[in-house]
C-alpha positions as a LaTeX table, in Angstrom:
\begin{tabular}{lrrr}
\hline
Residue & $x$ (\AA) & $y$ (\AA) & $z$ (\AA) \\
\hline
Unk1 & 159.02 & 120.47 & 212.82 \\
Unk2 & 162.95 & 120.82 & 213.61 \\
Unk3 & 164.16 & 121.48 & 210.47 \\
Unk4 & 161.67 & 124.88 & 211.06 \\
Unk5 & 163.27 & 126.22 & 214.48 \\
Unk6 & 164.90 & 129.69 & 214.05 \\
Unk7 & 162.88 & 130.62 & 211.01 \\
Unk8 & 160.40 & 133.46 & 212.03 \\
Unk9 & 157.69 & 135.33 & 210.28 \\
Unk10 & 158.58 & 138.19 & 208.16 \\
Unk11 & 156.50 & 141.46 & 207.36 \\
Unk12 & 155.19 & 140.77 & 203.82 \\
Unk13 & 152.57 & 141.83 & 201.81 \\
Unk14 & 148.42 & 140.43 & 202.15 \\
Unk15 & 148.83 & 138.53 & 198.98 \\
Unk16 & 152.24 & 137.21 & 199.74 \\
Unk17 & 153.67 & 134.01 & 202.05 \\
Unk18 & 156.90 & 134.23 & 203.98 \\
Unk19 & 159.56 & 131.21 & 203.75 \\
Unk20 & 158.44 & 130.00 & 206.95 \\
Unk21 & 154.57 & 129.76 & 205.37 \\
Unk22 & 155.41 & 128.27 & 202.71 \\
Unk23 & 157.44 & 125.18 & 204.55 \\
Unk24 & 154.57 & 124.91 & 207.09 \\
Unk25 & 151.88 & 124.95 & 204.18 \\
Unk26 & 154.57 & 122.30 & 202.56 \\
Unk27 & 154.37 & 119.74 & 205.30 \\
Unk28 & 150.98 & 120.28 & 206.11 \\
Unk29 & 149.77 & 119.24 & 202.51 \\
Unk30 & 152.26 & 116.29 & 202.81 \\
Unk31 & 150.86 & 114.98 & 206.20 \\
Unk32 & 147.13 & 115.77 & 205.71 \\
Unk33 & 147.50 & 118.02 & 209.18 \\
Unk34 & 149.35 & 120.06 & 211.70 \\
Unk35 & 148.99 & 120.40 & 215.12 \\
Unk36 & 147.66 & 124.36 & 215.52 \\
Unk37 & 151.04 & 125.12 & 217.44 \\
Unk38 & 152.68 & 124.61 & 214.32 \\
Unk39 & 151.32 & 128.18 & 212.79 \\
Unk40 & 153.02 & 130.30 & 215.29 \\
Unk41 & 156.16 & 131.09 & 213.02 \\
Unk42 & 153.41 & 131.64 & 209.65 \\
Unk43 & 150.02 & 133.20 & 210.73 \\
Unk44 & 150.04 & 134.37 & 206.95 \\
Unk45 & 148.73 & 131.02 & 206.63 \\
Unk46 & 145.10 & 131.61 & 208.58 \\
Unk47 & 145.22 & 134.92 & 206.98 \\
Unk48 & 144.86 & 134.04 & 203.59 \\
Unk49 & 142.68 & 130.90 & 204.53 \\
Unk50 & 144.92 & 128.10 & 203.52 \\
Unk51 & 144.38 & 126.23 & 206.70 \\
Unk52 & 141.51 & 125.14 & 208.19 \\
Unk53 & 140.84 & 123.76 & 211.58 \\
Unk54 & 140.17 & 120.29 & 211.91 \\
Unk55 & 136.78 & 119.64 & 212.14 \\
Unk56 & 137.26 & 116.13 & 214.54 \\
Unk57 & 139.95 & 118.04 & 217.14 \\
Unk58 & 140.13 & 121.40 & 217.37 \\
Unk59 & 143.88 & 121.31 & 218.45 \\
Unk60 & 145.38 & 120.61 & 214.66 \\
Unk61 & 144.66 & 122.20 & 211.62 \\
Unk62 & 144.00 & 120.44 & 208.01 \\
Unk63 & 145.61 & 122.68 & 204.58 \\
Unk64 & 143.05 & 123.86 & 202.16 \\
Unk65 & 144.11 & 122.27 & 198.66 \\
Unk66 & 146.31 & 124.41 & 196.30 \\
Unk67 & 143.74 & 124.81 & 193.49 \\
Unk68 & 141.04 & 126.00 & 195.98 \\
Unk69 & 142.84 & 128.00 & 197.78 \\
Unk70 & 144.35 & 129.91 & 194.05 \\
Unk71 & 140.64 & 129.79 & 193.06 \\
Unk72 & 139.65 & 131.51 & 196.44 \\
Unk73 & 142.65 & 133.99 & 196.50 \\
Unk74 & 142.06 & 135.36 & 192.93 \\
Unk75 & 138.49 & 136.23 & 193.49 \\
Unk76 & 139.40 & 139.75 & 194.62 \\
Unk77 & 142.06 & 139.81 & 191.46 \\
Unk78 & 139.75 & 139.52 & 188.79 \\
Unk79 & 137.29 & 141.41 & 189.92 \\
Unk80 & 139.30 & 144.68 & 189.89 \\
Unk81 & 140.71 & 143.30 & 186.40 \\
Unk82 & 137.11 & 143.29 & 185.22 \\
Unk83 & 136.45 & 146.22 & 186.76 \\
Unk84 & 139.33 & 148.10 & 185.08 \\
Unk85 & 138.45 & 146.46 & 181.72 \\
Unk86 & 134.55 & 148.03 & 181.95 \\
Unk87 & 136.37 & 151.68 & 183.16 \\
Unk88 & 138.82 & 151.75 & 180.35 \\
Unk89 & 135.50 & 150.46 & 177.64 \\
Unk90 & 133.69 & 153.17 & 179.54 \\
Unk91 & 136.51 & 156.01 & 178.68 \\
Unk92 & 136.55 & 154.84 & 175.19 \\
Unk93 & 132.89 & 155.19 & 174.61 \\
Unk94 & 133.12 & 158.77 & 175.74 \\
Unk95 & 136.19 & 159.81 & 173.87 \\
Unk96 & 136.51 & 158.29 & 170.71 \\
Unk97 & 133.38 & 159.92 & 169.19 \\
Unk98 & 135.51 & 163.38 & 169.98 \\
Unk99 & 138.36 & 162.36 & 167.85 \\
Unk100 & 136.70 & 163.83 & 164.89 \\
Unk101 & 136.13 & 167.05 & 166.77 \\
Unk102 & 139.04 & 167.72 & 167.67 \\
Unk103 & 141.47 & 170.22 & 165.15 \\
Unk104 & 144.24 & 168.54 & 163.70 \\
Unk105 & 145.49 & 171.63 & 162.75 \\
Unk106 & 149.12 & 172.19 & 164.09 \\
Unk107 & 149.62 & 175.70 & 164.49 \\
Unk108 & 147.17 & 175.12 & 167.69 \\
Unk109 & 149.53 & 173.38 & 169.32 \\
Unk110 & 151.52 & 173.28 & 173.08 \\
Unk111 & 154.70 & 170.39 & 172.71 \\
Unk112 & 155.93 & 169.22 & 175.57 \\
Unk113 & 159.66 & 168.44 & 175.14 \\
Unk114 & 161.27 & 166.60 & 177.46 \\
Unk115 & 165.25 & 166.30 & 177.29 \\
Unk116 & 168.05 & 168.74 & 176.05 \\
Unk117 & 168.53 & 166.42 & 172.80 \\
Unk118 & 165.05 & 167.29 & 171.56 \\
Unk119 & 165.03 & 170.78 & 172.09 \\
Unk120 & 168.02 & 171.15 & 169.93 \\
Unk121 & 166.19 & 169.15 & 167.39 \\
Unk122 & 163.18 & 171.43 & 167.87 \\
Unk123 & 165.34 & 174.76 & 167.37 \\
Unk124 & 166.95 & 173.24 & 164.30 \\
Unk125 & 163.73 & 172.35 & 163.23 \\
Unk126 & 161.82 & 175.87 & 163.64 \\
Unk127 & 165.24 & 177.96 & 162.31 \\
Unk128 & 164.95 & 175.73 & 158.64 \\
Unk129 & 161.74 & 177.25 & 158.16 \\
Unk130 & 162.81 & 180.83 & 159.39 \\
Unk131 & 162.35 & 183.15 & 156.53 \\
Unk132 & 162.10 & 186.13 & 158.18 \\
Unk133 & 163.21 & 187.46 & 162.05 \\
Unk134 & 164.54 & 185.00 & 165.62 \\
Unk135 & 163.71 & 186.90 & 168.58 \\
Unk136 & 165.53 & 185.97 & 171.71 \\
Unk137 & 165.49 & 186.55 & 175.32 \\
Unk138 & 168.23 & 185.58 & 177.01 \\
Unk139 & 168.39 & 185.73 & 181.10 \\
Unk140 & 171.78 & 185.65 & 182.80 \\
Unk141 & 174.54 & 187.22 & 181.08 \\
Unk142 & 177.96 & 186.24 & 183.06 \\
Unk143 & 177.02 & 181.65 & 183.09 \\
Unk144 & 177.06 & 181.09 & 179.03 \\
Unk145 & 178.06 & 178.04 & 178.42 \\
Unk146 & 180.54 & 178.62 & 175.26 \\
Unk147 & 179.44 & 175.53 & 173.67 \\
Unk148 & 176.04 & 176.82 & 173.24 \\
Unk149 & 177.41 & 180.00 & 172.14 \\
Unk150 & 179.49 & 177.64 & 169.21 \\
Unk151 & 176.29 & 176.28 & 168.43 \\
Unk152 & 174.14 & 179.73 & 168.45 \\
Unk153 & 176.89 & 181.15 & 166.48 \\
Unk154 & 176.71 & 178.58 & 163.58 \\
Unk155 & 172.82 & 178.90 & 163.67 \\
Unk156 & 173.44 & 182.68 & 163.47 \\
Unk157 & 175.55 & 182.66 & 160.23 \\
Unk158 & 173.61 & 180.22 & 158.35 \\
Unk159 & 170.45 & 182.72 & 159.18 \\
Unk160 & 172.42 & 185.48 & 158.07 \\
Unk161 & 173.31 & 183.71 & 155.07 \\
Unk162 & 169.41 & 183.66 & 154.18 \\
Unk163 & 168.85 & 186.97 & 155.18 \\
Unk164 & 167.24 & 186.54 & 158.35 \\
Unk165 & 167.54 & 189.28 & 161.45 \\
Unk166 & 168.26 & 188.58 & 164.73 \\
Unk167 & 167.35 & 190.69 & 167.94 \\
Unk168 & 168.71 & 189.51 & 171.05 \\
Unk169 & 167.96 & 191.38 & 174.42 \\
Unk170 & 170.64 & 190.28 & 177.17 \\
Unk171 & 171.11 & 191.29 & 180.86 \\
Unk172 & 173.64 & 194.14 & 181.59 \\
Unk173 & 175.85 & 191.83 & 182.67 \\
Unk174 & 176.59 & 190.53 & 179.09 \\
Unk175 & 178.03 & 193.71 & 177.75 \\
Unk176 & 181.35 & 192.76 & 179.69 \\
Unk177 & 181.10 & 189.04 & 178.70 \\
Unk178 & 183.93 & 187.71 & 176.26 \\
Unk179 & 182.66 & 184.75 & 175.15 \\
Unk180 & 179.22 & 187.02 & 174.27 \\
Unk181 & 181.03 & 189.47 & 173.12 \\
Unk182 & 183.09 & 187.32 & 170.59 \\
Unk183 & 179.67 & 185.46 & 169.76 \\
Unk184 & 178.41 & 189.31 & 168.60 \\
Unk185 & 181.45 & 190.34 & 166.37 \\
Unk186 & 181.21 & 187.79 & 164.01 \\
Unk187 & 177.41 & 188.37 & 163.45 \\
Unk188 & 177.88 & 190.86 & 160.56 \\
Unk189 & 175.95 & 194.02 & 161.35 \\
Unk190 & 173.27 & 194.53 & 159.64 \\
Unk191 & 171.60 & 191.28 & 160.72 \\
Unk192 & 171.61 & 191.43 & 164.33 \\
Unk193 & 170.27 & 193.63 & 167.01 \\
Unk194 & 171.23 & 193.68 & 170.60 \\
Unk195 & 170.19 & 195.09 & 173.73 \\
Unk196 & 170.82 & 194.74 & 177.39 \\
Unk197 & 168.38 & 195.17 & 180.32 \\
Unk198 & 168.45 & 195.32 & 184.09 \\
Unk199 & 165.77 & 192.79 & 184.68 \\
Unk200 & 164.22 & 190.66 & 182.27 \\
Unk201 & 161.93 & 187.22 & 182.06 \\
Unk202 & 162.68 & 183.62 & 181.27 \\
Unk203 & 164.29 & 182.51 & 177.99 \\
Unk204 & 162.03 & 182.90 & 175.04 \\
Unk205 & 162.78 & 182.28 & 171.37 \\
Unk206 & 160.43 & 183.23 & 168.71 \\
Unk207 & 161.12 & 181.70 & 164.82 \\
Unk208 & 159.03 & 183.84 & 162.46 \\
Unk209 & 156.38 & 185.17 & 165.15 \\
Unk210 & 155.21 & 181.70 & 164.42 \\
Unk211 & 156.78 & 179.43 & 166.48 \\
Unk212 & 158.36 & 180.13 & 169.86 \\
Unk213 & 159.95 & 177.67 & 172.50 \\
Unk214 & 160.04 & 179.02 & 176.64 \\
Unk215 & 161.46 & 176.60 & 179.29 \\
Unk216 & 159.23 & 174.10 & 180.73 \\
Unk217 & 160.87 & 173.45 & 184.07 \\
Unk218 & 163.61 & 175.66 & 186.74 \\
Unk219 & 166.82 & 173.70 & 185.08 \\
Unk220 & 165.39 & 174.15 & 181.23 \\
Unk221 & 165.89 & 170.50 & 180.41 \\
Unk222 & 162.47 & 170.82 & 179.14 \\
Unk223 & 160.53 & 173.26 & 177.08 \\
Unk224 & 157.27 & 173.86 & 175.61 \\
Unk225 & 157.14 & 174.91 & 171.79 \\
Unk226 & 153.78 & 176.58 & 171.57 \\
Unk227 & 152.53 & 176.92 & 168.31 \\
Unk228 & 149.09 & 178.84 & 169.20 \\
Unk229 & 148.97 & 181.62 & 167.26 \\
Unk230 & 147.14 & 183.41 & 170.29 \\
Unk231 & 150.08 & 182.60 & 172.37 \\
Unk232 & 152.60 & 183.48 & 170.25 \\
Unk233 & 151.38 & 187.20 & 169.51 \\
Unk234 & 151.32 & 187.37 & 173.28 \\
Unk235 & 155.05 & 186.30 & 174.26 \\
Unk236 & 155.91 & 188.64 & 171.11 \\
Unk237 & 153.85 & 191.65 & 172.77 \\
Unk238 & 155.57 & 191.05 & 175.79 \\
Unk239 & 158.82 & 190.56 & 173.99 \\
Unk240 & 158.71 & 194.17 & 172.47 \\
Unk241 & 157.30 & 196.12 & 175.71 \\
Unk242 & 161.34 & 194.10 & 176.97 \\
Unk243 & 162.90 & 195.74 & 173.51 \\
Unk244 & 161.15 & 198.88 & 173.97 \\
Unk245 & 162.52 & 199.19 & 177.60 \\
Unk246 & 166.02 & 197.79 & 177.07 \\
Unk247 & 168.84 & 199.94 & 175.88 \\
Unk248 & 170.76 & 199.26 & 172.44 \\
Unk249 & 174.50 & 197.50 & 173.41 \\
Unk250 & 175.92 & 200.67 & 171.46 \\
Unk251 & 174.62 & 202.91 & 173.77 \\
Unk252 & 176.82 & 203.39 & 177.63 \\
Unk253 & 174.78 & 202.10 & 180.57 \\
Unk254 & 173.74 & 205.86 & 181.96 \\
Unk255 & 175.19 & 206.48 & 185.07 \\
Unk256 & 173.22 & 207.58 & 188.40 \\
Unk257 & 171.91 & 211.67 & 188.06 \\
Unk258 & 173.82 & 212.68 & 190.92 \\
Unk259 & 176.99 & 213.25 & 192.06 \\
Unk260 & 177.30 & 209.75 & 194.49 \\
Unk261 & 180.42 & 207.85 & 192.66 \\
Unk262 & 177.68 & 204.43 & 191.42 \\
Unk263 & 177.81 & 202.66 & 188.92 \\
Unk264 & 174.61 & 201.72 & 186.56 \\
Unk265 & 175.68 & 197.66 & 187.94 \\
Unk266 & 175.22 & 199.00 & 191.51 \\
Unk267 & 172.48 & 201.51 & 190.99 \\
Unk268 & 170.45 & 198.19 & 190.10 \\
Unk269 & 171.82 & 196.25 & 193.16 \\
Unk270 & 171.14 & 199.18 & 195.57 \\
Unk271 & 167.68 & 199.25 & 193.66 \\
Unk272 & 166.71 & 195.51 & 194.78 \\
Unk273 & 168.56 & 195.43 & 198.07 \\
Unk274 & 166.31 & 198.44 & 199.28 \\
Unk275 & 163.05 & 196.28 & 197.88 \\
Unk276 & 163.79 & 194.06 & 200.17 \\
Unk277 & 165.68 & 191.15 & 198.70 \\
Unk278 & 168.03 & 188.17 & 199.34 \\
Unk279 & 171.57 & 188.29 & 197.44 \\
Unk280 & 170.53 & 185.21 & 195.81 \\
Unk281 & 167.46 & 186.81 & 194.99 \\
Unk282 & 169.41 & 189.97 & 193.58 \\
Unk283 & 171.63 & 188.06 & 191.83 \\
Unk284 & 169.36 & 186.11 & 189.58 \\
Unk285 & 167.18 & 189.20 & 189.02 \\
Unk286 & 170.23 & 190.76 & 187.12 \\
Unk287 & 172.11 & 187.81 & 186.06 \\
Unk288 & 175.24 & 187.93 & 188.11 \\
Unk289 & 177.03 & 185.46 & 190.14 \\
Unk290 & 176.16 & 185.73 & 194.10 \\
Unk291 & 179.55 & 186.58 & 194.39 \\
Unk292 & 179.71 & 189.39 & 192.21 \\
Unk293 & 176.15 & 190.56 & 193.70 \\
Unk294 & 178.21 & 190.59 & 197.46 \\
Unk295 & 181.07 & 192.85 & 195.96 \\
Unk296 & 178.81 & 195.41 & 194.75 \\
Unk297 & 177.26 & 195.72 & 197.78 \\
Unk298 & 180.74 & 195.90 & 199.86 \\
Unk299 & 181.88 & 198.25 & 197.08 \\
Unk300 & 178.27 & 200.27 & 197.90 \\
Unk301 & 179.37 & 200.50 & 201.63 \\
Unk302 & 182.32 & 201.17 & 201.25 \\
Unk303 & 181.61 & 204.50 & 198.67 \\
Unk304 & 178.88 & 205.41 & 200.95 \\
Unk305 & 180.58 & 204.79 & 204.10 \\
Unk306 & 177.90 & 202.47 & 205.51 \\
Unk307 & 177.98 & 200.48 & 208.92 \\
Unk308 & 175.93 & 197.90 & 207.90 \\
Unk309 & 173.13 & 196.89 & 205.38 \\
Unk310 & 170.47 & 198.79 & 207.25 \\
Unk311 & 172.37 & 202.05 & 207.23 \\
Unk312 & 173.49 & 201.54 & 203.50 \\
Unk313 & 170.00 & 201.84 & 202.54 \\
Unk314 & 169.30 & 204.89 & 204.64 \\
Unk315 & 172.30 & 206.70 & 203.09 \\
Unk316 & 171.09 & 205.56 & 199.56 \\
Unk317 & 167.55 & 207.27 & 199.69 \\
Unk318 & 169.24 & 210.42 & 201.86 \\
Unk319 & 171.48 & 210.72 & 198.93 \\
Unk320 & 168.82 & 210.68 & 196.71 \\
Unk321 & 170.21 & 207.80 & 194.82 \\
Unk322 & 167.21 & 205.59 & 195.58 \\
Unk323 & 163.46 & 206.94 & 195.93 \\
Unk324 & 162.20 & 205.69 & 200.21 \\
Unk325 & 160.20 & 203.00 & 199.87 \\
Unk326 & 156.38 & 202.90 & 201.39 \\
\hline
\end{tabular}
């Protein structure tokens, strides 16, 4: 028993022997028995019954042969592989006979698609059967990414090639945008719609009132192209109620009807800060950098000569510039 001093037990799992089990187990098959002070360093071994005592002197212990003790240890194995086996023949008893039920129909239809890669190949997909109109809604307005711009662009002008409109409704923020604003001049005219909107909803595209793909998780790297024709007439009913609300990118942002010196940009911010919100929450409800959101409201103090963010909002509804809240 030497050659075993220094090597301890480790935590392992129930089904499992540590090195210093398996050396004890190891000499105790090789000479027929141990003395029972030999499974201090491996009590795995009484654990999972490979030992026995010895039935003539209680002091030593006698190993359980390697085929009974597999035979013993598996017991509890199989039975929850059998037991799996009758669940699963269970579940296929119940469901099959509903295949035939089911509608194979695809315009009744929610796709999951995971991964940037297949949503592109799901836009291409949906825009080669466009015949007729691509709604968008498109949050943010200051983060575009001009590669996806490229790629909308191209899209665009093969669309416009087959006669196809667009209407896009953007976030105020995108009427000072270059890389949106290049994006829109080479869209000719009569093929595209645009208009901008304070506030607006998650990204929605709709091919045809058909076919329409919304983000399936916060960082859009999945989507969900529902094909449900239910569905679909929804997200395009709340799609024009947006349109109907937003104002045309040809038309000047109104400014406030009084004579404080705000902008339409920090009419909205002074609209949200006196709701109650965070910057962070400010900023993603009109589609502006934090940043940005924070200058507005410095430029707000400063034209209203405020002290602090408490008395900004005071001298916004005594100036009549925002409506007291209840």
């Amino acid at each position: 028993m030497g050659r075993d001093e220094g090597i301890s037990h480790q935590p392992h799992g129930d089904l499992e022997l540590c090195e210093a089990g398996v050396r004890t187990y190891t000499e105790a098959l090789r000479a027929g028995r141990l003395p029972r002070s030999a499974l201090e360093p491996a009590p795995c071994l009484t654990e999972l019954a490979l030992v026995h005592p010895d039935p003539q002197d209680d002091g030593w212990i006698r190993p359980v042969p390697p085929s009974s003790a597999l035979a013993h240890l598996l017991q509890p194995v199989t039975r929850e592989i059998h037991e799996r086996i009758r669940l699963s023949a269970a579940l296929a008893d119940a469901l099959a006979p509903l295949a035939s039920v089911a509608t194979t129909d695809p315009d009744h239809a929610i796709t999951v698609l995971e991964g940037l890669p297949l949503i592109d190949t799901a836009i291409e997909n949906a825009l080669v059967n466009t015949r007729e109109e691509v709604l968008t809604l498109q949050p943010g307005g200051t983060g575009q990414e001009e590669e996806r711009l490229s790629k909308a662009l191209g899209r665009a002008l093969a669309m416009a090639e087959r006669g196809v409109s667009l209407r896009h409704i953007y976030q105020h923020p995108a009427r000072y945008n270059p890389p949106i604003k290049a994006y829109l001049e080479e869209i000719p005219p009569g093929n595209i719609q645009v208009r901008t909107i304070e506030q607006t909803a998650e990204r929605l595209i709709v091919f045809d009132r058909t076919v329409a793909l919304i983000p399936a998780s916060a960082n859009r790297d999945a989507a969900l192209e529902i094909r449900h024709p239910a569905l679909v007439r929804y997200l395009v009913q709340v799609y024009e109620v947006l349109w109907a609300q937003a104002m045309p990118l040809t038309s000047p942002l109104q400014p406030p009807a009084h004579d404080t010196p705000i902008t339409a940009t920090q009419l909205s911010v002074a609209r949200l800060l006196v709701e109650g919100n965070t910057d962070q929450i400010v900023a993603r409800k009109l589609g502006i950098s934090v940043r940005t959101c924070r200058a507005h409201i410095a430029r707000l103090m400063h034209t209203l000569d405020a002290t602090s963010r408490t008395h900004l909002g005071a001298l916004l509804v005594q100036s009549g510039v925002m409506e007291p809240t209840r």
